[in-house]
Amino acid sequence: MKAVLTQNLSKTYTGSKNAVDHIEFSLEQGEVFGFLGPNGAGKTTTIKLLCGMLAPSEGSCRVFDLDPAQNPEKLHQLSGVITEHAQMYDHLTGLENLVFYGTLFGVNAAECEKRANVLLERLGLVDAQDRKLAAYSTGMRQRLSLARAMIHSPRILFLDEPTSGLDPESAQNVNSLIRELSVDGTTIFLCTHQLRYAQEICTTYGLIDEGTLLATGNIQRLRAMVFSGVVVHVKASRMPDGLVYQKTGEHTYDITVNSEDEIPPIVKGIVEAGGNIYHISTHRMSLEEIYFSLIDRRKAGKEGENDE
Ligand SMILES: Nc1ncnc2c1ncn2[C@@H]1O[C@H](COP(=O)(O)OP(=O)(O)O)[C@@H](O)[C@H]1O
Ligand SMILES: [Mg+2]
C-alpha cells in the first residue's frame, strides 16, 4: 500500500486557473518527501487535498488507501498536519493543549502526557509547558503546533513550512526530530523553501510550479534531468596542454567530467606536465542548483511559447 497516491489530482478555486493541475505521484511508507516550489505553486493546496480540507475538482488522491475527502475522521487518526492556521487554545497551557488534542485523537490521557513530555523536551518547550498559549511567541506556537501534530504518533505527517520563521537552533531541532520520525517509519510530506535543510533530510522530492509537477524522484534522478556530471575544482601551478578546462581565477580551474573515474588520469596528467596541485575537490549539483535550473528552464520554455 502506498502512503500517498494521487491520480490526475486537480483543484481549481472559483474564478481562477488550476491551483493544482493534474498531478500524479506516489509515496512509499517512511519516505521523507520534500515538496518544493515557489510561492503560489500549489503546495498548500495539495496538502489540503491530501488532508481532506479540500475536495479535488478533478482526479483523486489516497492516503494509506483512504480517500481523504470521504473519510476525514479515519484519516485524522493516522495523520498529523501543520498548516499556517493551526488551531489551538490560548487559555490552555502548552501541555494542556497537547493532552487535549491527544485525547481527541483517541489516545488515553496518561499516554498523552508521556508523549507530550518527550515532544516538549525535544522542541525546547519544557520551561513553557505550564504557561498559557496566549503568552507564547510565534516561534513557540509553531513548535507547539508541531508537537500537536505528532501527539498521536501518526503514520504520516504533513508539514507546511514547519521551520519558516524559526531561529536556526529551533529549525535544527525540528529537522532532527523529522529525521528520527522517518527512521521509525513515519512518512513525512514536507513543504519547504529551505532547500539546504531539505537536502539534508529528504529522501525524495517533488518540484511544483504553477500547479504543474515538474519533476519527482530522489536527488540522483532530479540531477540527471539537469546535469549528472561532476565538476572538478583544481588549484595547480600549471595545466597540461590538451586538457579541456575553464579558468576560474589565478591558478584555479574547473574541469567537467562524466564520472569520478576520470579524475585520477587528470591528476596524473597535471603532475606529469610539471604542475603542482594545491587543491582538488569535486562538486555535484546541489538541490538548490537543480531547483533553480528546472524552474528557469520552465520559465524559458514558456517565454519561447509566447514568442511563437
Ligand atoms: N482560498 C483560495 N481561493 C482562491 N485562490 C486560492 C486560494 N488558496 C490559494 N489560492 C491560489 O492557488 C494558487 C496556489 O496556492 P497555494 O496552494 O497556497 O500555493 P503555495 O502553498 O505553493 O504557495 C495560488 O495562485 C493562490 O493564489
Ligand atoms: Mg503555502
mmCIF file of C-alpha atoms and ligand atoms in Angstrom:
data_model
loop_
_atom_site.group_PDB
_atom_site.id
_atom_site.type_symbol
_atom_site.label_atom_id
_atom_site.label_comp_id
_atom_site.label_asym_id
_atom_site.label_seq_id
_atom_site.Cartn_x
_atom_site.Cartn_y
_atom_site.Cartn_z
ATOM 1 C CA MET A 1 0.000 0.000 0.000
ATOM 2 C CA LYS A 2 1.281 3.456 -0.903
ATOM 3 C CA ALA A 3 1.388 6.111 1.795
ATOM 4 C CA VAL A 4 0.170 8.650 -0.766
ATOM 5 C CA LEU A 5 -1.152 8.143 -4.256
ATOM 6 C CA THR A 6 -2.534 10.871 -6.497
ATOM 7 C CA GLN A 7 -4.054 10.486 -9.923
ATOM 8 C CA ASN A 8 -4.789 13.496 -12.101
ATOM 9 C CA LEU A 9 -5.277 15.424 -8.899
ATOM 10 C CA SER A 10 -6.574 18.916 -9.660
ATOM 11 C CA LYS A 11 -8.029 21.822 -7.743
ATOM 12 C CA THR A 12 -9.497 24.965 -9.236
ATOM 13 C CA TYR A 13 -10.632 27.704 -6.875
ATOM 14 C CA THR A 14 -13.711 29.529 -8.101
ATOM 15 C CA GLY A 15 -12.857 32.048 -10.764
ATOM 16 C CA SER A 16 -9.160 31.225 -11.109
ATOM 17 C CA LYS A 17 -6.960 28.844 -13.048
ATOM 18 C CA ASN A 18 -5.906 25.462 -11.728
ATOM 19 C CA ALA A 19 -4.040 25.850 -8.432
ATOM 20 C CA VAL A 20 -3.126 22.150 -8.734
ATOM 21 C CA ASP A 21 -3.153 20.841 -12.266
ATOM 22 C CA HIS A 22 -3.462 17.086 -12.866
ATOM 23 C CA ILE A 23 -0.589 15.995 -10.676
ATOM 24 C CA GLU A 24 0.433 12.361 -10.272
ATOM 25 C CA PHE A 25 2.893 10.947 -7.790
ATOM 26 C CA SER A 26 3.143 8.305 -5.091
ATOM 27 C CA LEU A 27 4.995 7.987 -1.815
ATOM 28 C CA GLU A 28 6.210 4.844 -0.104
ATOM 29 C CA GLN A 29 5.883 4.478 3.652
ATOM 30 C CA GLY A 30 8.804 6.015 5.526
ATOM 31 C CA GLU A 31 9.753 8.415 2.759
ATOM 32 C CA VAL A 32 10.623 11.999 3.612
ATOM 33 C CA PHE A 33 9.178 13.779 0.611
ATOM 34 C CA GLY A 34 10.254 17.365 0.039
ATOM 35 C CA PHE A 35 7.550 19.211 -1.870
ATOM 36 C CA LEU A 36 9.239 22.245 -3.340
ATOM 37 C CA GLY A 37 8.119 25.199 -5.386
ATOM 38 C CA PRO A 38 7.836 28.992 -5.405
ATOM 39 C CA ASN A 39 5.057 30.926 -3.652
ATOM 40 C CA GLY A 40 1.684 30.183 -5.170
ATOM 41 C CA ALA A 41 2.911 26.953 -6.796
ATOM 42 C CA GLY A 42 0.149 24.847 -5.235
ATOM 43 C CA LYS A 43 1.919 23.207 -2.282
ATOM 44 C CA THR A 44 -0.532 24.191 0.446
ATOM 45 C CA THR A 45 -3.480 23.346 -1.790
ATOM 46 C CA THR A 46 -2.008 19.863 -2.310
ATOM 47 C CA ILE A 47 -1.615 19.375 1.458
ATOM 48 C CA LYS A 48 -5.206 20.486 1.972
ATOM 49 C CA LEU A 49 -6.395 17.978 -0.636
ATOM 50 C CA LEU A 50 -4.383 15.178 0.990
ATOM 51 C CA CYS A 51 -5.772 16.059 4.433
ATOM 52 C CA GLY A 52 -9.368 16.260 3.290
ATOM 53 C CA MET A 53 -9.652 20.013 3.979
ATOM 54 C CA LEU A 54 -10.457 20.480 0.290
ATOM 55 C CA ALA A 55 -12.104 18.156 -2.216
ATOM 56 C CA PRO A 56 -10.482 17.723 -5.649
ATOM 57 C CA SER A 57 -12.090 19.452 -8.641
ATOM 58 C CA GLU A 58 -10.871 16.550 -10.743
ATOM 59 C CA GLY A 59 -8.875 13.368 -10.235
ATOM 60 C CA SER A 60 -8.280 11.666 -6.912
ATOM 61 C CA CYS A 61 -5.903 11.110 -4.046
ATOM 62 C CA ARG A 62 -5.498 8.401 -1.452
ATOM 63 C CA VAL A 63 -3.591 8.359 1.816
ATOM 64 C CA PHE A 64 -2.971 4.833 3.080
ATOM 65 C CA ASP A 65 -5.728 3.784 0.749
ATOM 66 C CA LEU A 66 -8.263 6.180 2.272
ATOM 67 C CA ASP A 67 -9.990 8.884 0.292
ATOM 68 C CA PRO A 68 -9.316 11.959 2.480
ATOM 69 C CA ALA A 69 -12.459 13.842 1.466
ATOM 70 C CA GLN A 70 -14.659 10.765 2.125
ATOM 71 C CA ASN A 71 -13.002 9.525 5.324
ATOM 72 C CA PRO A 72 -11.713 12.604 7.161
ATOM 73 C CA GLU A 73 -12.084 11.121 10.664
ATOM 74 C CA LYS A 74 -10.236 7.923 9.860
ATOM 75 C CA LEU A 75 -7.551 9.917 8.128
ATOM 76 C CA HIS A 76 -7.077 12.255 11.104
ATOM 77 C CA GLN A 77 -6.357 9.238 13.313
ATOM 78 C CA LEU A 78 -3.368 8.282 11.249
ATOM 79 C CA SER A 79 -2.117 11.641 10.060
ATOM 80 C CA GLY A 80 -0.796 14.812 11.615
ATOM 81 C CA VAL A 81 -0.787 18.158 9.870
ATOM 82 C CA ILE A 82 0.558 21.612 10.401
ATOM 83 C CA THR A 83 -0.546 24.432 8.133
ATOM 84 C CA GLU A 84 -0.408 28.187 8.647
ATOM 85 C CA HIS A 85 -3.509 28.263 10.792
ATOM 86 C CA ALA A 86 -3.004 25.600 13.429
ATOM 87 C CA GLN A 87 -5.958 25.620 15.802
ATOM 88 C CA MET A 88 -5.022 25.607 19.468
ATOM 89 C CA TYR A 89 -6.440 27.160 22.604
ATOM 90 C CA ASP A 90 -4.983 30.367 24.049
ATOM 91 C CA HIS A 91 -6.460 29.810 27.511
ATOM 92 C CA LEU A 92 -4.892 26.346 27.876
ATOM 93 C CA THR A 93 -1.232 25.764 28.695
ATOM 94 C CA GLY A 94 1.108 24.159 26.182
ATOM 95 C CA LEU A 95 0.865 20.815 27.941
ATOM 96 C CA GLU A 96 -2.929 21.037 28.275
ATOM 97 C CA ASN A 97 -3.268 21.759 24.570
ATOM 98 C CA LEU A 98 -1.246 18.655 23.705
ATOM 99 C CA VAL A 99 -3.190 16.420 26.071
ATOM 100 C CA PHE A 100 -6.480 17.848 24.785
ATOM 101 C CA TYR A 101 -5.622 17.076 21.166
ATOM 102 C CA GLY A 102 -4.114 13.699 22.004
ATOM 103 C CA THR A 103 -7.300 12.541 23.721
ATOM 104 C CA LEU A 104 -9.307 13.928 20.827
ATOM 105 C CA PHE A 105 -7.357 11.530 18.592
ATOM 106 C CA GLY A 106 -8.223 8.665 20.935
ATOM 107 C CA VAL A 107 -5.012 8.396 22.944
ATOM 108 C CA ASN A 108 -5.556 7.967 26.720
ATOM 109 C CA ALA A 109 -4.584 10.888 28.964
ATOM 110 C CA ALA A 110 -1.646 9.173 30.708
ATOM 111 C CA GLU A 111 -0.148 8.121 27.382
ATOM 112 C CA CYS A 112 -0.685 11.646 26.009
ATOM 113 C CA GLU A 113 1.155 13.199 28.901
ATOM 114 C CA LYS A 114 4.071 10.832 28.450
ATOM 115 C CA ARG A 115 4.330 11.574 24.760
ATOM 116 C CA ALA A 116 3.795 15.306 25.337
ATOM 117 C CA ASN A 117 6.734 15.381 27.747
ATOM 118 C CA VAL A 118 9.021 13.798 25.170
ATOM 119 C CA LEU A 119 7.915 16.227 22.450
ATOM 120 C CA LEU A 120 8.111 19.313 24.686
ATOM 121 C CA GLU A 121 11.624 18.308 25.638
ATOM 122 C CA ARG A 122 12.675 17.719 22.034
ATOM 123 C CA LEU A 123 11.227 21.011 20.864
ATOM 124 C CA GLY A 124 12.705 23.085 23.696
ATOM 125 C CA LEU A 125 9.362 23.920 25.298
ATOM 126 C CA VAL A 126 9.691 22.289 28.725
ATOM 127 C CA ASP A 127 10.100 25.623 30.532
ATOM 128 C CA ALA A 128 6.983 26.960 28.815
ATOM 129 C CA GLN A 129 4.772 23.888 29.148
ATOM 130 C CA ASP A 130 2.721 25.277 32.048
ATOM 131 C CA ARG A 131 2.306 28.723 30.552
ATOM 132 C CA LYS A 132 -0.879 29.607 28.736
ATOM 133 C CA LEU A 133 -0.605 29.573 24.971
ATOM 134 C CA ALA A 134 -1.604 33.265 24.913
ATOM 135 C CA ALA A 135 1.863 34.051 26.313
ATOM 136 C CA TYR A 136 3.730 32.054 23.638
ATOM 137 C CA SER A 137 5.831 33.758 20.980
ATOM 138 C CA THR A 138 5.177 32.928 17.312
ATOM 139 C CA GLY A 139 8.129 30.532 17.199
ATOM 140 C CA MET A 140 6.950 28.772 20.365
ATOM 141 C CA ARG A 141 3.447 28.407 18.965
ATOM 142 C CA GLN A 142 4.902 26.985 15.801
ATOM 143 C CA ARG A 143 6.873 24.370 17.726
ATOM 144 C CA LEU A 144 3.858 23.523 19.861
ATOM 145 C CA SER A 145 1.731 23.039 16.763
ATOM 146 C CA LEU A 146 4.340 20.584 15.538
ATOM 147 C CA ALA A 147 4.101 18.713 18.841
ATOM 148 C CA ARG A 148 0.320 18.767 18.468
ATOM 149 C CA ALA A 149 0.596 17.193 15.023
ATOM 150 C CA MET A 150 2.763 14.404 16.460
ATOM 151 C CA ILE A 151 0.974 13.754 19.751
ATOM 152 C CA HIS A 152 -0.904 10.668 18.499
ATOM 153 C CA SER A 153 2.163 9.152 16.753
ATOM 154 C CA PRO A 154 0.672 9.481 13.267
ATOM 155 C CA ARG A 155 1.809 7.282 10.398
ATOM 156 C CA ILE A 156 2.094 10.272 8.109
ATOM 157 C CA LEU A 157 2.889 13.901 8.829
ATOM 158 C CA PHE A 158 2.036 16.789 6.537
ATOM 159 C CA LEU A 159 4.259 19.718 7.358
ATOM 160 C CA ASP A 160 3.708 23.028 5.606
ATOM 161 C CA GLU A 161 6.799 25.200 6.101
ATOM 162 C CA PRO A 162 7.493 23.872 9.613
ATOM 163 C CA THR A 163 10.753 25.772 10.055
ATOM 164 C CA SER A 164 9.941 29.105 8.402
ATOM 165 C CA GLY A 165 10.370 31.831 10.991
ATOM 166 C CA LEU A 166 12.214 29.617 13.464
ATOM 167 C CA ASP A 167 15.688 30.551 14.642
ATOM 168 C CA PRO A 168 18.452 28.256 13.308
ATOM 169 C CA GLU A 169 18.700 26.236 16.519
ATOM 170 C CA SER A 170 14.953 25.532 16.709
ATOM 171 C CA ALA A 171 14.922 24.740 12.987
ATOM 172 C CA GLN A 172 17.749 22.276 13.534
ATOM 173 C CA ASN A 173 15.776 20.640 16.406
ATOM 174 C CA VAL A 174 12.728 20.317 14.199
ATOM 175 C CA ASN A 175 14.781 18.821 11.389
ATOM 176 C CA SER A 176 16.434 16.236 13.594
ATOM 177 C CA LEU A 177 13.033 15.319 15.017
ATOM 178 C CA ILE A 178 11.724 14.833 11.465
ATOM 179 C CA ARG A 179 14.698 12.626 10.650
ATOM 180 C CA GLU A 180 14.140 10.470 13.747
ATOM 181 C CA LEU A 181 10.461 10.034 12.981
ATOM 182 C CA SER A 182 11.276 8.873 9.477
ATOM 183 C CA VAL A 183 13.754 6.334 10.825
ATOM 184 C CA ASP A 184 10.874 4.977 12.922
ATOM 185 C CA GLY A 185 8.830 4.575 9.734
ATOM 186 C CA THR A 186 6.722 7.740 9.761
ATOM 187 C CA THR A 187 6.086 9.098 6.266
ATOM 188 C CA ILE A 188 6.760 12.826 6.008
ATOM 189 C CA PHE A 189 5.303 15.185 3.430
ATOM 190 C CA LEU A 190 7.298 18.358 3.822
ATOM 191 C CA CYS A 191 6.712 21.670 2.047
ATOM 192 C CA THR A 192 9.655 23.945 2.451
ATOM 193 C CA HIS A 193 11.548 26.838 0.911
ATOM 194 C CA GLN A 194 14.690 25.951 2.765
ATOM 195 C CA LEU A 195 16.384 23.870 0.132
ATOM 196 C CA ARG A 196 19.561 23.222 2.084
ATOM 197 C CA TYR A 197 17.635 21.764 5.006
ATOM 198 C CA ALA A 198 15.505 19.825 2.544
ATOM 199 C CA GLN A 199 18.585 18.242 1.023
ATOM 200 C CA GLU A 200 19.729 17.177 4.499
ATOM 201 C CA ILE A 201 16.545 15.390 5.479
ATOM 202 C CA CYS A 202 14.508 14.413 2.404
ATOM 203 C CA THR A 203 14.790 11.092 0.589
ATOM 204 C CA THR A 204 12.665 12.104 -2.410
ATOM 205 C CA TYR A 205 11.320 15.297 -3.903
ATOM 206 C CA GLY A 206 8.530 16.741 -5.932
ATOM 207 C CA LEU A 207 9.002 20.049 -7.697
ATOM 208 C CA ILE A 208 5.863 22.024 -8.473
ATOM 209 C CA ASP A 209 5.381 25.329 -10.283
ATOM 210 C CA GLU A 210 2.048 26.968 -11.162
ATOM 211 C CA GLY A 211 0.186 23.788 -10.271
ATOM 212 C CA THR A 212 2.278 21.610 -12.590
ATOM 213 C CA LEU A 213 4.513 18.885 -11.229
ATOM 214 C CA LEU A 214 7.853 19.406 -12.978
ATOM 215 C CA ALA A 215 9.814 16.527 -11.511
ATOM 216 C CA THR A 216 9.729 13.809 -8.859
ATOM 217 C CA GLY A 217 12.322 11.406 -7.537
ATOM 218 C CA ASN A 218 15.469 11.231 -5.473
ATOM 219 C CA ILE A 219 18.294 13.692 -5.960
ATOM 220 C CA GLN A 220 20.141 11.478 -8.452
ATOM 221 C CA ARG A 221 17.071 11.354 -10.617
ATOM 222 C CA LEU A 222 16.497 15.109 -10.466
ATOM 223 C CA ARG A 223 20.171 15.730 -11.125
ATOM 224 C CA ALA A 224 20.015 13.531 -14.210
ATOM 225 C CA MET A 225 17.280 15.814 -15.562
ATOM 226 C CA VAL A 226 19.658 18.770 -15.395
ATOM 227 C CA PHE A 227 23.288 17.721 -15.404
ATOM 228 C CA SER A 228 24.584 14.486 -13.931
ATOM 229 C CA GLY A 229 28.306 15.177 -14.339
ATOM 230 C CA VAL A 230 30.872 16.204 -11.775
ATOM 231 C CA VAL A 231 32.777 19.479 -11.759
ATOM 232 C CA VAL A 232 36.353 19.145 -10.515
ATOM 233 C CA HIS A 233 37.864 22.282 -8.965
ATOM 234 C CA VAL A 234 41.640 22.305 -9.230
ATOM 235 C CA LYS A 235 44.270 24.724 -7.984
ATOM 236 C CA ALA A 236 47.545 23.956 -9.768
ATOM 237 C CA SER A 237 50.668 25.828 -10.826
ATOM 238 C CA ARG A 238 50.150 24.797 -14.427
ATOM 239 C CA MET A 239 47.822 22.725 -16.577
ATOM 240 C CA PRO A 240 48.812 20.292 -19.310
ATOM 241 C CA ASP A 241 48.225 21.105 -22.978
ATOM 242 C CA GLY A 242 45.244 19.327 -24.458
ATOM 243 C CA LEU A 243 43.172 19.204 -21.257
ATOM 244 C CA VAL A 244 39.800 20.917 -21.561
ATOM 245 C CA TYR A 245 39.185 23.204 -18.587
ATOM 246 C CA GLN A 246 37.755 26.548 -17.620
ATOM 247 C CA LYS A 247 39.969 29.055 -15.841
ATOM 248 C CA THR A 248 38.095 30.410 -12.803
ATOM 249 C CA GLY A 249 40.832 32.502 -11.170
ATOM 250 C CA GLU A 250 44.554 32.775 -10.513
ATOM 251 C CA HIS A 251 45.747 29.162 -10.945
ATOM 252 C CA THR A 252 42.242 27.771 -10.383
ATOM 253 C CA TYR A 253 40.420 25.709 -12.958
ATOM 254 C CA ASP A 254 37.172 23.801 -13.386
ATOM 255 C CA ILE A 255 37.094 20.565 -15.336
ATOM 256 C CA THR A 256 33.822 18.850 -16.150
ATOM 257 C CA VAL A 257 33.818 15.045 -16.147
ATOM 258 C CA ASN A 258 31.120 12.433 -16.512
ATOM 259 C CA SER A 259 32.328 10.277 -13.643
ATOM 260 C CA GLU A 260 34.896 10.241 -10.862
ATOM 261 C CA ASP A 261 36.886 7.596 -12.750
ATOM 262 C CA GLU A 262 38.145 10.365 -14.995
ATOM 263 C CA ILE A 263 39.812 12.200 -12.113
ATOM 264 C CA PRO A 264 42.975 10.099 -11.463
ATOM 265 C CA PRO A 265 44.234 10.396 -15.086
ATOM 266 C CA ILE A 266 43.656 14.159 -14.906
ATOM 267 C CA VAL A 267 45.742 14.406 -11.715
ATOM 268 C CA LYS A 268 48.457 12.281 -13.301
ATOM 269 C CA GLY A 269 48.419 14.469 -16.420
ATOM 270 C CA ILE A 270 48.888 17.659 -14.405
ATOM 271 C CA VAL A 271 51.774 16.189 -12.392
ATOM 272 C CA GLU A 272 53.473 14.769 -15.499
ATOM 273 C CA ALA A 273 53.245 18.193 -17.133
ATOM 274 C CA GLY A 274 55.256 19.555 -14.181
ATOM 275 C CA GLY A 275 52.298 21.125 -12.365
ATOM 276 C CA ASN A 276 51.992 21.269 -8.567
ATOM 277 C CA ILE A 277 48.491 20.600 -7.252
ATOM 278 C CA TYR A 278 47.467 22.677 -4.213
ATOM 279 C CA HIS A 279 43.801 21.779 -4.042
ATOM 280 C CA ILE A 280 41.372 19.415 -5.718
ATOM 281 C CA SER A 281 37.672 18.935 -4.921
ATOM 282 C CA THR A 282 34.569 17.719 -6.673
ATOM 283 C CA HIS A 283 31.192 19.317 -6.932
ATOM 284 C CA ARG A 284 27.848 17.829 -7.918
ATOM 285 C CA MET A 285 24.743 19.928 -8.436
ATOM 286 C CA SER A 286 23.028 20.689 -5.152
ATOM 287 C CA LEU A 287 19.279 20.539 -4.691
ATOM 288 C CA GLU A 288 19.236 24.333 -4.773
ATOM 289 C CA GLU A 289 21.029 24.451 -8.144
ATOM 290 C CA ILE A 290 18.788 21.748 -9.579
ATOM 291 C CA TYR A 291 15.702 23.582 -8.344
ATOM 292 C CA PHE A 292 16.642 26.882 -9.965
ATOM 293 C CA SER A 293 17.726 25.188 -13.135
ATOM 294 C CA LEU A 294 14.393 23.350 -13.532
ATOM 295 C CA ILE A 295 12.340 26.433 -12.634
ATOM 296 C CA ASP A 296 14.359 28.611 -15.044
ATOM 297 C CA ARG A 297 14.036 26.027 -17.770
ATOM 298 C CA ARG A 298 10.266 26.085 -17.378
ATOM 299 C CA LYS A 299 10.228 29.890 -17.487
ATOM 300 C CA ALA A 300 12.386 29.897 -20.623
ATOM 301 C CA GLY A 301 10.105 27.288 -22.219
ATOM 302 C CA LYS A 302 7.050 29.407 -21.506
ATOM 303 C CA GLU A 303 8.669 32.557 -22.901
ATOM 304 C CA GLY A 304 9.555 30.570 -26.006
ATOM 305 C CA GLU A 305 5.913 29.548 -26.395
ATOM 306 C CA ASN A 306 4.793 33.176 -26.055
ATOM 307 C CA ASP A 307 7.269 34.305 -28.719
ATOM 308 C CA GLU A 308 5.826 31.926 -31.295
HETATM 309 N N1 LIG B 1 -8.791 30.006 -0.995
HETATM 310 C C1 LIG B 1 -8.316 30.353 -2.198
HETATM 311 N N2 LIG B 1 -9.088 30.979 -3.112
HETATM 312 C C2 LIG B 1 -8.618 31.307 -4.332
HETATM 313 N N3 LIG B 1 -7.359 31.078 -4.739
HETATM 314 C C3 LIG B 1 -6.529 30.472 -3.881
HETATM 315 C C4 LIG B 1 -6.945 30.080 -2.560
HETATM 316 N N4 LIG B 1 -5.887 29.489 -1.934
HETATM 317 C C5 LIG B 1 -4.874 29.518 -2.813
HETATM 318 N N5 LIG B 1 -5.241 30.106 -3.983
HETATM 319 C C6 LIG B 1 -4.401 30.271 -5.190
HETATM 320 O O1 LIG B 1 -3.970 28.994 -5.605
HETATM 321 C C7 LIG B 1 -2.615 29.008 -6.023
HETATM 322 C C8 LIG B 1 -1.815 28.027 -5.195
HETATM 323 O O2 LIG B 1 -1.759 28.478 -3.852
HETATM 324 P P1 LIG B 1 -1.066 27.659 -2.685
HETATM 325 O O3 LIG B 1 -1.502 26.254 -2.766
HETATM 326 O O4 LIG B 1 -1.329 28.383 -1.421
HETATM 327 O O5 LIG B 1 0.477 27.778 -3.087
HETATM 328 P P2 LIG B 1 1.809 27.577 -2.223
HETATM 329 O O6 LIG B 1 1.443 26.923 -0.944
HETATM 330 O O7 LIG B 1 2.691 26.757 -3.091
HETATM 331 O O8 LIG B 1 2.385 28.939 -2.007
HETATM 332 C C9 LIG B 1 -2.173 30.455 -5.909
HETATM 333 O O9 LIG B 1 -2.309 31.057 -7.162
HETATM 334 C C10 LIG B 1 -3.130 31.046 -4.902
HETATM 335 O O10 LIG B 1 -3.299 32.421 -5.123
HETATM 336 MG MG MG B 2 1.832 27.525 1.004
#
